[in-house]
């Protein structure tokens, strides 16, 4: 599934959905805030065909970082590209202890359109629907036998939750709470937890993972929809790095 880049970088990249492709470069807010490198160009090229997925490492624990389920939530998508560049260097230095899968653009078409929706549908409400992009992502999560997933979003002031925070649930996957508390304590993001997965956000990727006993969290930063804010993607990058730090995949010294 994963092909190694032929350029000087060592990027291992594959594709999940073939129905979600889009021209990320058409979204100037994204394009102007990511590095102009062979890594970025490779990811953008793959995104034209569908949902790209990048892999680092080969040992345990195994986790996944996801961004762009809502295409107009730009900060986590920029942060994911920034993280990919950082991890590429750390992998060369043999400073990754585990395996990291990253989906920087879950729905490239939605990102291209700067839209929350994919073909009129909220992808974070239909993870249980067979054939949906998020269902295909969930299938890969199960196939890869992952230890956890982190789903990264942004929220505007007048939406839900309308503040920076880390969502988690207590049951049936209690480690969801422990992961969220660690990120919350480390970044000072508010801890937002529910007792049972699936009650508040039916069909959300985080909830479907927790129901499947794959500990998952949703990390939100505050940023206007459709607009890239440097302070927001920097906060999202912090959340991603502390998520990896919880598992010891990267050290705190690397953050």
mmCIF file of C-alpha atoms in Angstrom:
data_model
loop_
_atom_site.group_PDB
_atom_site.id
_atom_site.type_symbol
_atom_site.label_atom_id
_atom_site.label_comp_id
_atom_site.label_asym_id
_atom_site.label_seq_id
_atom_site.Cartn_x
_atom_site.Cartn_y
_atom_site.Cartn_z
ATOM 1 C CA UNK A 1 0.000 0.000 0.000
ATOM 2 C CA UNK A 2 2.806 2.417 0.848
ATOM 3 C CA UNK A 3 5.244 3.577 -1.803
ATOM 4 C CA UNK A 4 8.521 5.289 -0.944
ATOM 5 C CA UNK A 5 9.119 8.634 -2.618
ATOM 6 C CA UNK A 6 11.724 8.652 -5.411
ATOM 7 C CA UNK A 7 12.950 12.088 -4.334
ATOM 8 C CA UNK A 8 15.537 12.816 -1.641
ATOM 9 C CA UNK A 9 12.951 12.444 1.127
ATOM 10 C CA UNK A 10 12.055 9.022 2.527
ATOM 11 C CA UNK A 11 8.293 9.573 2.588
ATOM 12 C CA UNK A 12 6.142 6.454 2.634
ATOM 13 C CA UNK A 13 2.764 7.384 1.194
ATOM 14 C CA UNK A 14 -0.386 5.532 0.196
ATOM 15 C CA UNK A 15 -4.047 6.218 -0.440
ATOM 16 C CA UNK A 16 -7.267 5.101 1.248
ATOM 17 C CA UNK A 17 -10.350 6.374 -0.583
ATOM 18 C CA UNK A 18 -10.389 6.905 -4.339
ATOM 19 C CA UNK A 19 -13.611 8.934 -4.225
ATOM 20 C CA UNK A 20 -12.387 11.944 -2.261
ATOM 21 C CA UNK A 21 -9.713 13.493 -4.468
ATOM 22 C CA UNK A 22 -9.256 17.232 -4.820
ATOM 23 C CA UNK A 23 -6.729 19.927 -5.700
ATOM 24 C CA UNK A 24 -5.471 21.114 -2.308
ATOM 25 C CA UNK A 25 -3.446 23.854 -4.038
ATOM 26 C CA UNK A 26 -6.750 25.473 -5.029
ATOM 27 C CA UNK A 27 -7.235 26.364 -1.356
ATOM 28 C CA UNK A 28 -4.810 29.271 -1.042
ATOM 29 C CA UNK A 29 -5.211 29.350 2.757
ATOM 30 C CA UNK A 30 -3.696 25.861 2.914
ATOM 31 C CA UNK A 31 -1.237 26.165 0.039
ATOM 32 C CA UNK A 32 0.348 29.375 1.266
ATOM 33 C CA UNK A 33 0.915 28.012 4.792
ATOM 34 C CA UNK A 34 2.626 24.687 4.065
ATOM 35 C CA UNK A 35 6.311 24.260 3.154
ATOM 36 C CA UNK A 36 7.170 24.295 -0.559
ATOM 37 C CA UNK A 37 9.039 20.982 -0.493
ATOM 38 C CA UNK A 38 9.126 17.665 -2.330
ATOM 39 C CA UNK A 39 7.230 16.177 0.621
ATOM 40 C CA UNK A 40 4.362 18.655 0.298
ATOM 41 C CA UNK A 41 4.262 18.249 -3.482
ATOM 42 C CA UNK A 42 4.122 14.459 -3.169
ATOM 43 C CA UNK A 43 1.208 14.658 -0.719
ATOM 44 C CA UNK A 44 -0.688 17.195 -2.826
ATOM 45 C CA UNK A 45 -0.211 15.030 -5.912
ATOM 46 C CA UNK A 46 -1.558 11.966 -4.094
ATOM 47 C CA UNK A 47 -4.492 14.032 -2.785
ATOM 48 C CA UNK A 48 -5.702 14.599 -6.344
ATOM 49 C CA UNK A 49 -6.411 10.853 -6.508
ATOM 50 C CA UNK A 50 -7.983 10.462 -3.050
ATOM 51 C CA UNK A 51 -7.301 10.449 0.698
ATOM 52 C CA UNK A 52 -3.523 10.288 1.307
ATOM 53 C CA UNK A 53 -1.973 8.409 4.203
ATOM 54 C CA UNK A 54 1.656 8.684 5.321
ATOM 55 C CA UNK A 55 3.538 6.205 7.488
ATOM 56 C CA UNK A 56 6.522 6.623 9.808
ATOM 57 C CA UNK A 57 8.200 3.878 11.824
ATOM 58 C CA UNK A 58 7.514 0.160 11.952
ATOM 59 C CA UNK A 59 7.259 -0.939 15.586
ATOM 60 C CA UNK A 60 4.745 -0.685 18.433
ATOM 61 C CA UNK A 61 2.825 1.223 19.650
ATOM 62 C CA UNK A 62 0.896 2.087 16.490
ATOM 63 C CA UNK A 63 -1.277 5.202 16.279
ATOM 64 C CA UNK A 64 -2.973 7.389 13.694
ATOM 65 C CA UNK A 65 -3.352 11.166 13.445
ATOM 66 C CA UNK A 66 -6.225 12.419 11.299
ATOM 67 C CA UNK A 67 -7.068 15.907 10.055
ATOM 68 C CA UNK A 68 -9.449 17.397 7.525
ATOM 69 C CA UNK A 69 -12.597 15.377 8.142
ATOM 70 C CA UNK A 70 -14.187 18.813 7.898
ATOM 71 C CA UNK A 71 -12.488 20.435 4.911
ATOM 72 C CA UNK A 72 -12.929 24.023 6.124
ATOM 73 C CA UNK A 73 -11.128 23.353 9.417
ATOM 74 C CA UNK A 74 -7.756 24.382 8.069
ATOM 75 C CA UNK A 75 -5.430 24.681 11.067
ATOM 76 C CA UNK A 76 -5.140 20.933 11.854
ATOM 77 C CA UNK A 77 -4.498 20.157 8.178
ATOM 78 C CA UNK A 78 -1.625 22.647 8.064
ATOM 79 C CA UNK A 79 -0.356 21.293 11.397
ATOM 80 C CA UNK A 80 -0.418 17.737 10.018
ATOM 81 C CA UNK A 81 1.781 18.746 7.076
ATOM 82 C CA UNK A 82 4.162 20.531 9.456
ATOM 83 C CA UNK A 83 4.254 17.397 11.631
ATOM 84 C CA UNK A 84 4.998 15.170 8.639
ATOM 85 C CA UNK A 85 8.060 17.285 7.823
ATOM 86 C CA UNK A 86 9.235 17.078 11.434
ATOM 87 C CA UNK A 87 8.704 13.325 11.667
ATOM 88 C CA UNK A 88 10.563 12.768 8.412
ATOM 89 C CA UNK A 89 13.640 14.308 10.051
ATOM 90 C CA UNK A 90 13.126 12.432 13.335
ATOM 91 C CA UNK A 91 12.825 9.127 11.487
ATOM 92 C CA UNK A 92 16.151 9.763 9.730
ATOM 93 C CA UNK A 93 17.672 10.429 13.158
ATOM 94 C CA UNK A 94 16.136 7.181 14.506
ATOM 95 C CA UNK A 95 14.106 9.134 17.063
ATOM 96 C CA UNK A 96 10.693 7.522 16.480
ATOM 97 C CA UNK A 97 9.716 4.678 18.824
ATOM 98 C CA UNK A 98 6.609 3.193 17.258
ATOM 99 C CA UNK A 99 4.507 3.604 14.127
ATOM 100 C CA UNK A 100 2.602 6.719 13.119
ATOM 101 C CA UNK A 101 0.049 6.917 10.336
ATOM 102 C CA UNK A 102 -1.014 10.434 9.337
ATOM 103 C CA UNK A 103 -3.989 11.443 7.205
ATOM 104 C CA UNK A 104 -3.476 15.184 6.627
ATOM 105 C CA UNK A 105 -6.445 15.601 4.261
ATOM 106 C CA UNK A 106 -9.284 13.156 4.949
ATOM 107 C CA UNK A 107 -11.420 14.644 2.191
ATOM 108 C CA UNK A 108 -9.226 16.573 -0.287
ATOM 109 C CA UNK A 109 -12.295 17.544 -2.311
ATOM 110 C CA UNK A 110 -13.816 19.222 0.774
ATOM 111 C CA UNK A 111 -10.515 20.971 1.517
ATOM 112 C CA UNK A 112 -10.290 22.155 -2.076
ATOM 113 C CA UNK A 113 -13.808 23.594 -1.767
ATOM 114 C CA UNK A 114 -13.084 24.978 1.728
ATOM 115 C CA UNK A 115 -16.261 23.209 2.837
ATOM 116 C CA UNK A 116 -17.310 21.359 5.979
ATOM 117 C CA UNK A 117 -19.287 18.945 3.845
ATOM 118 C CA UNK A 118 -18.417 16.175 1.398
ATOM 119 C CA UNK A 119 -21.121 15.941 -1.246
ATOM 120 C CA UNK A 120 -23.547 17.553 1.197
ATOM 121 C CA UNK A 121 -22.759 15.152 4.060
ATOM 122 C CA UNK A 122 -20.935 15.633 7.381
ATOM 123 C CA UNK A 123 -18.313 12.876 7.336
ATOM 124 C CA UNK A 124 -18.062 12.955 11.127
ATOM 125 C CA UNK A 125 -21.619 11.696 11.485
ATOM 126 C CA UNK A 126 -21.495 8.727 9.087
ATOM 127 C CA UNK A 127 -18.459 6.691 10.189
ATOM 128 C CA UNK A 128 -20.728 3.670 10.656
ATOM 129 C CA UNK A 129 -22.074 3.964 7.088
ATOM 130 C CA UNK A 130 -20.357 1.441 4.827
ATOM 131 C CA UNK A 131 -18.608 3.040 1.874
ATOM 132 C CA UNK A 132 -18.229 6.487 3.462
ATOM 133 C CA UNK A 133 -14.733 8.000 3.638
ATOM 134 C CA UNK A 134 -14.697 7.860 7.427
ATOM 135 C CA UNK A 135 -15.875 4.245 7.346
ATOM 136 C CA UNK A 136 -12.992 3.420 5.016
ATOM 137 C CA UNK A 137 -10.618 5.164 7.449
ATOM 138 C CA UNK A 138 -12.111 3.135 10.326
ATOM 139 C CA UNK A 139 -11.602 -0.068 8.322
ATOM 140 C CA UNK A 140 -7.910 0.770 7.917
ATOM 141 C CA UNK A 141 -7.617 1.577 11.628
ATOM 142 C CA UNK A 142 -8.893 -1.916 12.394
ATOM 143 C CA UNK A 143 -6.805 -3.552 9.659
ATOM 144 C CA UNK A 144 -3.619 -1.914 10.961
ATOM 145 C CA UNK A 145 -4.499 -3.042 14.514
ATOM 146 C CA UNK A 146 -3.825 0.421 15.907
ATOM 147 C CA UNK A 147 -3.457 1.197 19.594
ATOM 148 C CA UNK A 148 -5.145 4.596 19.321
ATOM 149 C CA UNK A 149 -6.285 7.371 17.005
ATOM 150 C CA UNK A 150 -6.251 11.144 17.398
ATOM 151 C CA UNK A 151 -8.740 13.124 15.312
ATOM 152 C CA UNK A 152 -7.824 16.811 14.992
ATOM 153 C CA UNK A 153 -10.307 19.607 14.307
ATOM 154 C CA UNK A 154 -10.825 23.342 14.712
ATOM 155 C CA UNK A 155 -13.899 25.159 15.965
ATOM 156 C CA UNK A 156 -15.174 28.697 15.520
ATOM 157 C CA UNK A 157 -16.461 30.800 18.404
ATOM 158 C CA UNK A 158 -20.144 30.408 17.557
ATOM 159 C CA UNK A 159 -20.064 26.659 16.879
ATOM 160 C CA UNK A 160 -19.726 23.544 19.045
ATOM 161 C CA UNK A 161 -17.622 23.414 21.209
ATOM 162 C CA UNK A 162 -16.544 26.968 20.371
ATOM 163 C CA UNK A 163 -13.375 26.684 22.469
ATOM 164 C CA UNK A 164 -10.090 24.829 22.485
ATOM 165 C CA UNK A 165 -10.429 21.425 24.088
ATOM 166 C CA UNK A 166 -9.859 17.677 24.025
ATOM 167 C CA UNK A 167 -12.912 15.427 23.673
ATOM 168 C CA UNK A 168 -12.881 11.923 25.137
ATOM 169 C CA UNK A 169 -15.153 9.324 26.691
ATOM 170 C CA UNK A 170 -14.946 7.179 29.818
ATOM 171 C CA UNK A 171 -16.671 4.040 28.502
ATOM 172 C CA UNK A 172 -16.174 1.552 26.973
ATOM 173 C CA UNK A 173 -12.571 2.648 26.319
ATOM 174 C CA UNK A 174 -11.249 4.325 29.494
ATOM 175 C CA UNK A 175 -7.803 5.078 28.033
ATOM 176 C CA UNK A 176 -9.541 7.702 25.884
ATOM 177 C CA UNK A 177 -9.844 9.794 29.059
ATOM 178 C CA UNK A 178 -6.225 9.187 30.081
ATOM 179 C CA UNK A 179 -4.895 10.264 26.684
ATOM 180 C CA UNK A 180 -7.081 13.359 26.685
ATOM 181 C CA UNK A 181 -6.064 14.322 30.214
ATOM 182 C CA UNK A 182 -2.379 14.061 29.301
ATOM 183 C CA UNK A 183 -2.818 16.317 26.258
ATOM 184 C CA UNK A 184 -5.006 18.700 28.251
ATOM 185 C CA UNK A 185 -2.500 18.953 31.102
ATOM 186 C CA UNK A 186 0.394 19.401 28.656
ATOM 187 C CA UNK A 187 -1.198 22.029 26.394
ATOM 188 C CA UNK A 188 -3.693 23.651 28.797
ATOM 189 C CA UNK A 189 -6.504 22.747 26.399
ATOM 190 C CA UNK A 190 -9.784 22.171 28.233
ATOM 191 C CA UNK A 191 -10.694 18.563 29.021
ATOM 192 C CA UNK A 192 -14.127 17.750 27.542
ATOM 193 C CA UNK A 193 -15.381 14.289 28.414
ATOM 194 C CA UNK A 194 -18.532 12.213 28.147
ATOM 195 C CA UNK A 195 -19.396 9.100 30.094
ATOM 196 C CA UNK A 196 -20.334 6.857 27.163
ATOM 197 C CA UNK A 197 -19.111 6.843 23.571
ATOM 198 C CA UNK A 198 -21.773 7.394 20.924
ATOM 199 C CA UNK A 199 -24.285 9.272 23.063
ATOM 200 C CA UNK A 200 -23.505 12.871 22.111
ATOM 201 C CA UNK A 201 -21.964 12.468 18.641
ATOM 202 C CA UNK A 202 -23.393 9.408 16.970
ATOM 203 C CA UNK A 203 -21.373 8.400 13.924
ATOM 204 C CA UNK A 204 -18.282 10.434 14.854
ATOM 205 C CA UNK A 205 -14.967 8.736 14.096
ATOM 206 C CA UNK A 206 -13.722 9.146 17.675
ATOM 207 C CA UNK A 207 -16.859 7.558 19.100
ATOM 208 C CA UNK A 208 -16.890 4.649 16.651
ATOM 209 C CA UNK A 209 -13.246 3.908 17.518
ATOM 210 C CA UNK A 210 -13.937 4.018 21.262
ATOM 211 C CA UNK A 211 -16.952 1.756 20.802
ATOM 212 C CA UNK A 212 -14.621 -0.651 18.972
ATOM 213 C CA UNK A 213 -12.266 -0.465 22.013
ATOM 214 C CA UNK A 214 -9.652 1.560 20.128
ATOM 215 C CA UNK A 215 -8.867 4.487 22.471
ATOM 216 C CA UNK A 216 -9.543 7.735 20.619
ATOM 217 C CA UNK A 217 -9.660 11.467 21.271
ATOM 218 C CA UNK A 218 -10.798 14.510 19.324
ATOM 219 C CA UNK A 219 -8.611 17.604 19.681
ATOM 220 C CA UNK A 220 -10.042 21.027 18.876
ATOM 221 C CA UNK A 221 -8.331 24.392 18.460
ATOM 222 C CA UNK A 222 -10.100 27.725 18.147
ATOM 223 C CA UNK A 223 -10.023 29.165 14.621
ATOM 224 C CA UNK A 224 -12.581 30.694 12.226
ATOM 225 C CA UNK A 225 -13.869 28.198 9.675
ATOM 226 C CA UNK A 226 -12.185 28.495 6.297
ATOM 227 C CA UNK A 227 -9.330 30.660 7.580
ATOM 228 C CA UNK A 228 -5.782 29.618 8.464
ATOM 229 C CA UNK A 229 -4.428 31.210 11.631
ATOM 230 C CA UNK A 230 -0.762 30.684 12.553
ATOM 231 C CA UNK A 231 -1.467 30.647 16.276
ATOM 232 C CA UNK A 232 -4.178 28.020 15.704
ATOM 233 C CA UNK A 233 -2.116 25.613 13.619
ATOM 234 C CA UNK A 234 0.745 25.993 16.087
ATOM 235 C CA UNK A 235 -1.644 24.986 18.902
ATOM 236 C CA UNK A 236 -2.910 22.055 16.832
ATOM 237 C CA UNK A 237 0.675 20.941 16.217
ATOM 238 C CA UNK A 238 1.289 21.065 19.981
ATOM 239 C CA UNK A 239 -1.729 18.831 20.550
ATOM 240 C CA UNK A 240 -0.491 16.354 17.925
ATOM 241 C CA UNK A 241 2.990 16.194 19.372
ATOM 242 C CA UNK A 242 1.776 15.665 22.930
ATOM 243 C CA UNK A 243 -0.579 12.973 21.645
ATOM 244 C CA UNK A 244 2.488 11.159 20.287
ATOM 245 C CA UNK A 245 4.416 11.903 23.476
ATOM 246 C CA UNK A 246 1.749 10.155 25.569
ATOM 247 C CA UNK A 247 2.694 6.893 23.850
ATOM 248 C CA UNK A 248 6.432 7.576 24.002
ATOM 249 C CA UNK A 249 6.596 7.594 20.203
ATOM 250 C CA UNK A 250 8.451 10.893 20.285
ATOM 251 C CA UNK A 251 10.163 12.347 23.329
ATOM 252 C CA UNK A 252 9.152 15.555 25.062
ATOM 253 C CA UNK A 253 12.566 16.891 24.087
ATOM 254 C CA UNK A 254 11.467 16.734 20.453
ATOM 255 C CA UNK A 255 8.448 18.984 21.007
#
